[in-house]
Short mmCIF file of C-alpha atoms in Angstrom, two decimals:
data_model
loop_
_atom_site.label_atom_id
_atom_site.label_comp_id
_atom_site.label_asym_id
_atom_site.label_seq_id
_atom_site.Cartn_x
_atom_site.Cartn_y
_atom_site.Cartn_z
CA MET A 1 0.00 0.00 0.00
CA ILE A 2 1.32 3.41 -0.98
CA ARG A 3 0.47 6.60 0.91
CA ILE A 4 1.37 10.15 -0.06
CA VAL A 5 2.04 12.39 2.94
CA VAL A 6 2.43 16.17 2.82
CA LEU A 7 4.56 17.62 5.63
CA ARG A 8 5.51 21.20 6.40
CA ARG A 9 9.25 21.72 6.16
CA THR A 10 10.93 22.14 9.54
CA ARG A 11 13.62 24.29 7.96
CA PRO A 12 13.06 26.63 5.02
CA LEU A 13 14.93 25.95 1.81
CA LYS A 14 18.20 27.81 1.42
CA HIS A 15 17.61 30.93 -0.71
CA GLY A 16 14.03 29.69 -0.99
CA LYS A 17 12.44 33.06 -1.74
CA LEU A 18 14.75 34.05 -4.59
CA THR A 19 14.68 30.49 -5.92
CA THR A 20 10.88 30.46 -5.94
CA ILE A 21 10.66 33.79 -7.76
CA THR A 22 13.34 32.86 -10.31
CA LEU A 23 11.94 29.42 -11.06
CA SER A 24 8.39 30.81 -11.25
CA LEU A 25 9.56 33.35 -13.81
CA VAL A 26 11.51 30.87 -15.94
CA ALA A 27 8.95 28.06 -15.77
CA GLY A 28 6.05 30.46 -16.36
CA ILE A 29 7.69 31.95 -19.44
CA LEU A 30 8.45 28.48 -20.81
CA LEU A 31 4.85 27.40 -20.21
CA TYR A 32 3.58 30.55 -21.91
CA THR A 33 5.94 30.00 -24.85
CA PHE A 34 4.75 26.40 -25.17
CA ILE A 35 1.08 27.49 -25.17
CA LEU A 36 1.71 30.00 -27.97
CA ALA A 37 3.84 27.51 -29.90
CA ALA A 38 0.90 25.10 -29.82
CA ILE A 39 -1.16 27.60 -31.83
CA GLY A 40 1.63 28.40 -34.26
CA VAL A 41 3.48 31.37 -32.75
CA SER A 42 7.25 31.04 -33.12
CA PRO A 43 8.98 30.36 -29.76
CA LEU A 44 11.95 32.46 -30.90
CA LEU A 45 9.65 35.41 -31.58
CA THR A 46 7.99 35.03 -28.18
CA LEU A 47 11.28 34.80 -26.28
CA SER A 48 12.73 37.70 -28.27
CA ILE A 49 9.84 39.99 -27.35
CA ILE A 50 9.96 38.95 -23.69
CA SER A 51 13.72 39.46 -23.39
CA SER A 52 13.46 42.87 -25.05
CA SER A 53 10.82 43.97 -22.55
CA PHE A 54 13.18 43.37 -19.63
CA ILE A 55 15.68 45.92 -20.94
CA SER A 56 13.20 48.44 -22.28
CA SER A 57 12.96 51.86 -20.65
CA GLY A 58 9.22 51.65 -21.18
CA VAL A 59 8.87 49.57 -18.01
CA ILE A 60 9.89 52.42 -15.69
CA LYS A 61 6.41 53.95 -15.43
CA ASP A 62 4.72 50.64 -14.71
CA PHE A 63 7.54 49.60 -12.39
CA ILE A 64 7.09 52.64 -10.15
CA VAL A 65 3.30 52.34 -10.04
CA LEU A 66 3.33 48.60 -9.32
CA THR A 67 6.06 48.92 -6.69
CA VAL A 68 4.10 51.54 -4.74
CA LEU A 69 0.85 49.59 -5.05
CA GLY A 70 2.69 46.39 -4.17
CA TYR A 71 3.84 47.98 -0.90
CA ALA A 72 0.28 49.18 -0.27
CA LEU A 73 -1.09 45.66 -0.53
CA LEU A 74 1.85 44.19 1.37
CA VAL A 75 0.78 46.27 4.40
CA ALA A 76 -2.62 44.58 4.40
CA PHE A 77 -1.41 41.13 3.37
CA LYS A 78 1.10 41.07 6.24
CA GLY A 79 -1.88 41.12 8.56
CA SER A 80 -3.66 38.39 6.56
CA LEU A 81 -6.12 41.04 5.41
CA TRP A 82 -6.73 40.45 1.73
CA ASN A 83 -7.20 43.91 0.27
CA ILE A 84 -8.31 43.17 -3.29
CA GLY A 85 -9.70 46.69 -3.57
CA ALA A 86 -6.70 48.68 -4.76
CA GLU A 87 -8.51 49.40 -8.04
CA GLY A 88 -11.37 51.12 -6.25
CA GLN A 89 -9.06 52.94 -3.85
CA PHE A 90 -7.03 54.13 -6.83
CA TYR A 91 -10.08 55.61 -8.56
CA MET A 92 -11.47 57.17 -5.40
CA GLY A 93 -8.11 58.82 -4.82
CA ALA A 94 -8.47 60.43 -8.25
CA VAL A 95 -11.75 62.17 -7.31
CA PRO A 96 -10.33 65.06 -5.24
CA VAL A 97 -7.44 65.48 -7.67
CA ILE A 98 -9.78 66.05 -10.61
CA TYR A 99 -12.08 68.27 -8.54
CA LEU A 100 -9.33 70.59 -7.34
CA THR A 101 -7.42 70.82 -10.63
CA THR A 102 -10.20 70.87 -13.24
CA VAL A 103 -13.20 72.25 -11.33
CA ALA A 104 -12.38 74.30 -8.23
CA PHE A 105 -9.10 75.86 -9.40
CA TYR A 106 -9.19 75.27 -13.15
CA THR A 107 -7.32 77.83 -15.20
CA MET A 108 -6.28 78.24 -18.82
CA GLY A 109 -3.58 80.74 -17.95
CA SER A 110 -0.67 80.99 -15.57
CA VAL A 111 -1.01 80.91 -11.79
CA SER A 112 1.27 81.89 -8.94
CA ILE A 113 3.80 79.40 -7.66
CA ALA A 114 2.06 79.48 -4.29
CA GLN A 115 -1.29 78.47 -5.80
CA SER A 116 0.34 75.75 -7.87
CA ILE A 117 2.04 74.27 -4.81
CA LEU A 118 -1.11 74.51 -2.69
CA VAL A 119 -3.34 72.85 -5.30
CA ILE A 120 -0.86 70.03 -5.95
CA THR A 121 -0.25 69.47 -2.23
CA GLY A 122 -3.96 69.58 -1.47
CA SER A 123 -4.67 67.13 -4.28
CA VAL A 124 -2.12 64.64 -2.98
CA ILE A 125 -3.27 64.93 0.63
CA LEU A 126 -6.95 64.54 -0.23
CA ALA A 127 -6.18 61.60 -2.53
CA ILE A 128 -4.46 59.91 0.41
CA VAL A 129 -7.49 60.64 2.62
CA PHE A 130 -9.99 59.36 0.05
CA GLY A 131 -7.97 56.18 -0.53
CA ALA A 132 -7.68 55.64 3.22
CA LEU A 133 -11.41 56.14 3.78
CA TRP A 134 -12.31 53.74 0.96
CA GLY A 135 -9.99 51.15 2.47
CA ALA A 136 -11.31 51.81 5.98
CA ILE A 137 -14.86 51.06 4.81
CA ALA A 138 -13.79 47.52 3.90
CA GLY A 139 -11.91 47.26 7.19
CA ALA A 140 -14.95 48.37 9.20
CA ILE A 141 -17.23 45.87 7.45
CA LYS A 142 -14.68 43.13 8.14
CA ALA A 143 -14.20 44.19 11.77
CA TYR A 144 -17.78 44.83 12.85
CA ALA A 145 -19.88 42.67 10.51
CA GLY A 146 -17.43 39.79 10.16
CA VAL A 147 -17.86 39.75 6.37
CA ASP A 148 -14.91 38.39 4.40
CA GLU A 149 -12.89 41.25 2.97
CA VAL A 150 -12.30 39.71 -0.48
CA PRO A 151 -15.87 40.05 -1.82
CA VAL A 152 -16.30 43.33 0.06
CA THR A 153 -13.27 44.95 -1.56
CA LEU A 154 -14.25 43.60 -4.97
CA ILE A 155 -17.74 45.06 -4.61
CA LEU A 156 -16.24 48.38 -3.51
CA ASN A 157 -14.15 48.36 -6.70
CA TYR A 158 -17.30 48.32 -8.81
CA ILE A 159 -18.99 50.93 -6.65
CA ALA A 160 -15.95 53.15 -7.21
CA TYR A 161 -16.15 52.52 -10.97
CA TYR A 162 -19.77 53.64 -11.11
CA LEU A 163 -19.30 56.63 -8.79
CA VAL A 164 -16.39 58.01 -10.80
CA ASN A 165 -18.20 57.35 -14.09
CA ILE A 166 -21.21 59.29 -12.80
CA LEU A 167 -18.95 62.19 -11.82
CA ILE A 168 -17.30 62.22 -15.25
CA LEU A 169 -20.70 62.35 -16.96
CA GLY A 170 -21.97 64.93 -14.46
CA PRO A 171 -20.18 67.59 -12.41
CA PHE A 172 -16.69 66.69 -13.68
CA GLN A 173 -17.70 66.80 -17.37
CA GLY A 174 -15.18 69.02 -19.13
CA LYS A 175 -16.11 72.38 -20.61
CA TYR A 176 -13.47 72.19 -23.33
CA VAL A 177 -13.74 68.57 -24.49
CA TYR A 178 -15.88 69.06 -27.63
CA GLY A 179 -18.65 66.79 -26.41
CA TYR A 180 -16.39 63.89 -25.40
CA LYS A 181 -17.23 62.08 -22.17
CA ARG A 182 -14.22 63.13 -20.18
CA THR A 183 -12.87 65.76 -17.84
CA ASP A 184 -10.84 68.77 -18.86
CA LEU A 185 -7.08 68.33 -19.03
CA ILE A 186 -5.29 69.16 -15.79
CA PRO A 187 -3.67 72.59 -16.33
CA GLU A 188 0.08 72.58 -16.84
CA ALA A 189 0.52 74.60 -13.65
CA TYR A 190 -0.69 71.58 -11.65
CA GLN A 191 1.12 68.84 -13.54
CA LEU A 192 3.97 66.89 -11.93
CA GLY A 193 5.54 65.45 -15.09
CA ILE A 194 8.95 66.82 -16.04
CA LYS A 195 9.21 67.50 -19.76
CA ILE A 196 12.55 66.75 -21.41
CA GLN A 197 13.82 65.87 -24.87
CA LEU A 198 17.14 64.13 -25.50
CA ALA A 199 18.56 64.14 -29.02
CA SER A 200 19.44 60.82 -30.64
CA THR A 201 23.16 60.06 -30.92
CA GLY A 202 22.83 57.32 -33.53
CA ASN A 203 24.49 54.83 -31.19
CA PRO A 204 21.91 52.23 -30.05
CA ILE A 205 23.66 51.55 -26.74
CA ILE A 206 24.01 55.23 -25.81
CA ASP A 207 20.47 55.96 -26.99
CA GLY A 208 19.21 53.08 -24.86
CA VAL A 209 20.93 54.47 -21.77
CA LEU A 210 19.63 57.97 -22.55
CA SER A 211 16.10 56.63 -22.86
CA TYR A 212 16.39 55.31 -19.30
CA VAL A 213 17.73 58.66 -18.13
CA ARG A 214 14.89 60.47 -19.88
CA GLU A 215 12.21 58.25 -18.32
CA MET A 216 13.70 58.63 -14.86
CA ILE A 217 13.75 62.41 -15.21
CA ILE A 218 10.18 62.52 -16.54
CA PHE A 219 8.98 60.47 -13.59
CA GLY A 220 11.36 62.06 -11.10
CA TRP A 221 8.56 63.04 -8.72
CA TRP A 222 7.28 59.48 -8.81
CA LEU A 223 10.71 58.12 -7.90
CA LEU A 224 10.82 60.50 -4.95
CA GLY A 225 7.38 59.32 -3.89
CA LEU A 226 8.48 55.69 -4.27
CA ALA A 227 11.50 56.30 -2.03
CA MET A 228 9.22 57.83 0.60
CA VAL A 229 6.85 54.87 0.49
CA VAL A 230 9.69 52.33 0.79
CA PHE A 231 11.09 54.12 3.84
CA LEU A 232 7.70 54.62 5.50
CA VAL A 233 6.64 50.99 5.03
CA TRP A 234 9.97 49.80 6.45
CA TRP A 235 9.62 52.23 9.36
CA PHE A 236 6.01 51.18 9.93
CA PHE A 237 6.85 47.50 10.32
CA ASN A 238 10.12 47.91 12.20
CA LYS A 239 9.64 50.98 14.38
CA THR A 240 5.94 51.29 15.27
CA SER A 241 3.71 49.34 17.63
CA LEU A 242 0.92 49.29 15.04
CA GLY A 243 3.26 47.65 12.53
CA LEU A 244 4.08 44.98 15.12
CA LYS A 245 0.37 44.44 15.75
CA VAL A 246 -0.26 44.00 12.03
CA LYS A 247 2.43 41.32 11.81
CA VAL A 248 1.04 39.57 14.87
CA LEU A 249 -2.46 39.80 13.38
CA GLY A 250 -1.16 37.91 10.35
CA SER A 251 0.59 35.18 12.32
CA ASN A 252 -1.27 34.82 15.62
CA PRO A 253 -4.44 36.94 15.91
CA ASP A 254 -5.44 35.24 19.17
CA TYR A 255 -2.37 36.73 20.81
CA LEU A 256 -3.66 40.23 20.04
CA VAL A 257 -6.83 39.46 21.98
CA THR A 258 -4.87 37.92 24.86
CA ALA A 259 -2.61 40.97 25.01
CA GLY A 260 -5.63 43.24 25.23
CA TRP A 261 -5.22 44.89 21.85
CA ASP A 262 -8.30 45.93 19.91
CA VAL A 263 -8.29 43.70 16.81
CA LYS A 264 -11.08 45.71 15.20
CA LYS A 265 -9.12 48.96 15.38
CA VAL A 266 -5.99 47.26 14.04
CA THR A 267 -7.99 45.82 11.13
CA ILE A 268 -9.51 49.17 10.18
CA ALA A 269 -6.20 51.03 10.57
CA THR A 270 -4.41 48.48 8.40
CA PHE A 271 -6.93 48.81 5.59
CA ALA A 272 -6.79 52.60 5.90
CA ILE A 273 -2.99 52.70 5.63
CA SER A 274 -3.07 50.34 2.65
CA GLY A 275 -5.69 52.50 0.93
CA ALA A 276 -3.80 55.69 1.77
CA ILE A 277 -0.71 54.48 -0.09
CA VAL A 278 -2.89 53.56 -3.08
CA GLY A 279 -4.48 57.03 -2.99
CA PHE A 280 -1.03 58.62 -2.92
CA MET A 281 -0.01 56.77 -6.09
CA SER A 282 -3.33 57.68 -7.68
CA ALA A 283 -2.57 61.38 -7.24
CA LEU A 284 0.92 61.02 -8.71
CA TYR A 285 -0.40 59.00 -11.64
CA LEU A 286 -3.09 61.53 -12.47
CA LEU A 287 -0.93 64.62 -11.99
CA GLY A 288 2.10 63.18 -13.72
CA TYR A 289 0.77 61.00 -16.53
CA LEU A 290 -2.96 60.50 -17.09
CA LEU A 291 -3.89 64.20 -16.67
CA ARG A 292 -7.64 63.57 -17.14
CA LEU A 293 -10.33 60.95 -16.64
CA GLU A 294 -12.46 59.51 -19.43
CA TYR A 295 -15.66 57.50 -19.52
CA PRO A 296 -15.68 54.57 -18.96
CA ILE A 297 -13.04 54.79 -16.25
CA GLU A 298 -12.30 51.06 -15.98
CA GLY A 299 -9.77 50.84 -18.81
CA GLN A 300 -7.49 53.75 -17.92
CA THR A 301 -5.04 52.21 -15.47
CA ALA A 302 -4.14 48.90 -17.15
CA GLY A 303 -5.56 47.03 -14.16
CA TYR A 304 -2.79 48.20 -11.83
CA GLY A 305 -4.81 47.38 -8.74
CA TYR A 306 -5.11 43.73 -9.74
CA LEU A 307 -1.56 43.45 -11.05
CA ALA A 308 -0.35 44.74 -7.68
CA ILE A 309 -1.85 41.63 -6.07
CA LEU A 310 0.54 39.54 -8.16
CA VAL A 311 3.41 41.84 -7.18
CA ALA A 312 2.72 41.39 -3.48
CA TRP A 313 2.33 37.61 -3.76
CA LEU A 314 5.34 37.09 -6.01
CA SER A 315 7.46 39.01 -3.47
CA LEU A 316 6.46 36.44 -0.81
CA LEU A 317 5.50 39.48 1.32
CA ASP A 318 9.18 40.38 1.67
CA ILE A 319 9.71 44.16 1.71
CA THR A 320 13.05 43.88 -0.08
CA LEU A 321 11.63 41.76 -2.90
CA VAL A 322 8.65 43.96 -3.83
CA PRO A 323 10.69 46.02 -6.37
CA VAL A 324 12.02 42.81 -7.93
CA SER A 325 8.51 41.43 -8.24
CA ALA A 326 7.20 44.74 -9.63
CA TYR A 327 9.97 44.81 -12.24
CA ILE A 328 9.09 41.29 -13.37
CA ILE A 329 5.36 41.96 -13.61
CA SER A 330 5.81 45.33 -15.36
CA SER A 331 8.25 43.81 -17.87
CA LEU A 332 5.94 40.90 -18.62
CA THR A 333 2.95 43.21 -18.93
CA ASN A 334 4.81 45.28 -21.51
CA ALA A 335 5.92 42.10 -23.27
CA GLY A 336 2.31 40.97 -23.55
CA ILE A 337 1.29 44.32 -25.01
CA ALA A 338 4.22 44.27 -27.45
CA GLN A 339 3.39 40.75 -28.54
CA SER A 340 -0.29 41.56 -29.01
CA SER A 341 0.64 44.35 -31.43
CA SER A 342 3.20 42.29 -33.36
CA PRO A 343 2.17 41.81 -37.04
CA GLU A 344 3.75 38.35 -37.09
CA VAL A 345 1.74 37.25 -34.06
CA LYS A 346 -1.51 38.59 -35.52
CA GLN A 347 -0.81 36.70 -38.74
CA PHE A 348 -0.14 33.44 -36.86
CA LEU A 349 -3.35 33.79 -34.85
CA THR A 350 -5.46 34.66 -37.88
CA GLN A 351 -4.19 31.61 -39.74
CA ALA A 352 -4.90 29.42 -36.70
CA GLY A 353 -8.42 30.80 -36.30
CA PHE A 354 -7.67 32.83 -33.16
CA ALA A 355 -7.99 36.33 -34.62
CA GLY A 356 -8.40 38.93 -31.87
CA ALA A 357 -7.04 36.67 -29.12
CA GLU A 358 -3.80 38.65 -28.95
CA LEU A 359 -5.40 41.07 -26.49
CA SER A 360 -5.37 38.38 -23.80
CA PHE A 361 -1.68 37.56 -24.18
CA ARG A 362 -0.40 39.40 -21.12
CA TRP A 363 -2.97 37.69 -18.90
CA VAL A 364 -2.03 34.28 -20.28
CA MET A 365 1.62 35.04 -19.54
CA ILE A 366 1.00 36.33 -16.04
CA GLY A 367 -1.39 33.45 -15.36
CA SER A 368 1.28 30.96 -16.42
CA ILE A 369 3.77 32.51 -14.02
CA LEU A 370 1.23 32.64 -11.20
CA LEU A 371 0.38 28.97 -11.74
CA THR A 372 4.00 27.87 -11.55
CA TYR A 373 4.55 30.22 -8.60
CA SER A 374 1.71 28.57 -6.68
CA VAL A 375 3.18 25.12 -7.23
CA LEU A 376 6.72 26.18 -6.34
CA ARG A 377 5.58 28.15 -3.30
CA PHE A 378 3.84 25.01 -2.05
CA LEU A 379 6.96 22.90 -2.62
CA SER A 380 9.14 25.46 -0.82
CA ASP A 381 6.95 25.32 2.30
CA TYR A 382 6.02 21.63 2.21
CA GLU A 383 7.60 18.34 1.25
CA VAL A 384 5.78 15.40 -0.28
CA ARG A 385 6.77 11.94 0.85
CA VAL A 386 5.71 8.58 -0.54
CA ILE A 387 5.32 5.96 2.20
CA ARG A 388 5.03 2.27 1.41
CA LYS A 389 3.40 -0.10 3.84
#
């Protein structure tokens, strides 16, 4: 008689975290390549596009956004609070930004430096508050009603979609948009993007380096914000009592009760902090890149809130590995987009009867990596033994 027994490892695997991430990436890409090869897409073409995406300067924007959002979700996930509502918190954070910049203080001319600073600062602060409040709602429902936070945060995402869409079609409707269903463009005086042009040198290596420099300058304010978030999250978990309570909540919630700590308050505060970080990134994204909202709102952020879930999980909830995970996900996302627009890929799919399926490529790729990650994460924490009797 043969029995299969699953046992938790008494000692973690050496370099287990990095090994899991690396093998998940490699195995996921190979699985994705095999799937596409089965429908006629050249494996060399697939691997070429993926490898190019990892050295492209185009990943910088997505990398910054996903790193910040990854840290936001890590705060909640550390406490075993599954905040799946970053999408909704992101959109709710955009509400005060659009109101202040395109409604309350909209201008088509120049403004004083003081007004510019005040409007930008106010937009960022209120975005943080709105994101925190939207997160706190989920936390309060979890704490006082005992409802699982996963469906609650998902429902709040859709409520946020509809609320923002209503605002775009109503009070936020632009006056200078020629009938389009969108807000006015945020005035240049309130924009955070840094405009710069670098001339081509004709040398592909130098031009490649300069493209990185250009992107980092353009998103300089975002990089500063990212540095602040990294420091504050580290400080929160290592230097504050609330951070300690969140970690205990994730590992041994009964101890919180025994120690006399209010679990409900910790739950709400954790969701609020997570949402606040999301709201902060929402303000930077709107002021530095998007610059307006359009109806319908759902398709304007490339699903960052959901991609950030993958970032947090792929990092194994390790603060130091969140940027690595964000870089991987942002690179693969861009690879999926690049592959979906490739003429060769479209031709392969059309011939195979899959015309139009290229739009789902990035999700197939990320799904392949997540699948292999789940298997490898299990094997890193548990060992499977075959016992014969």
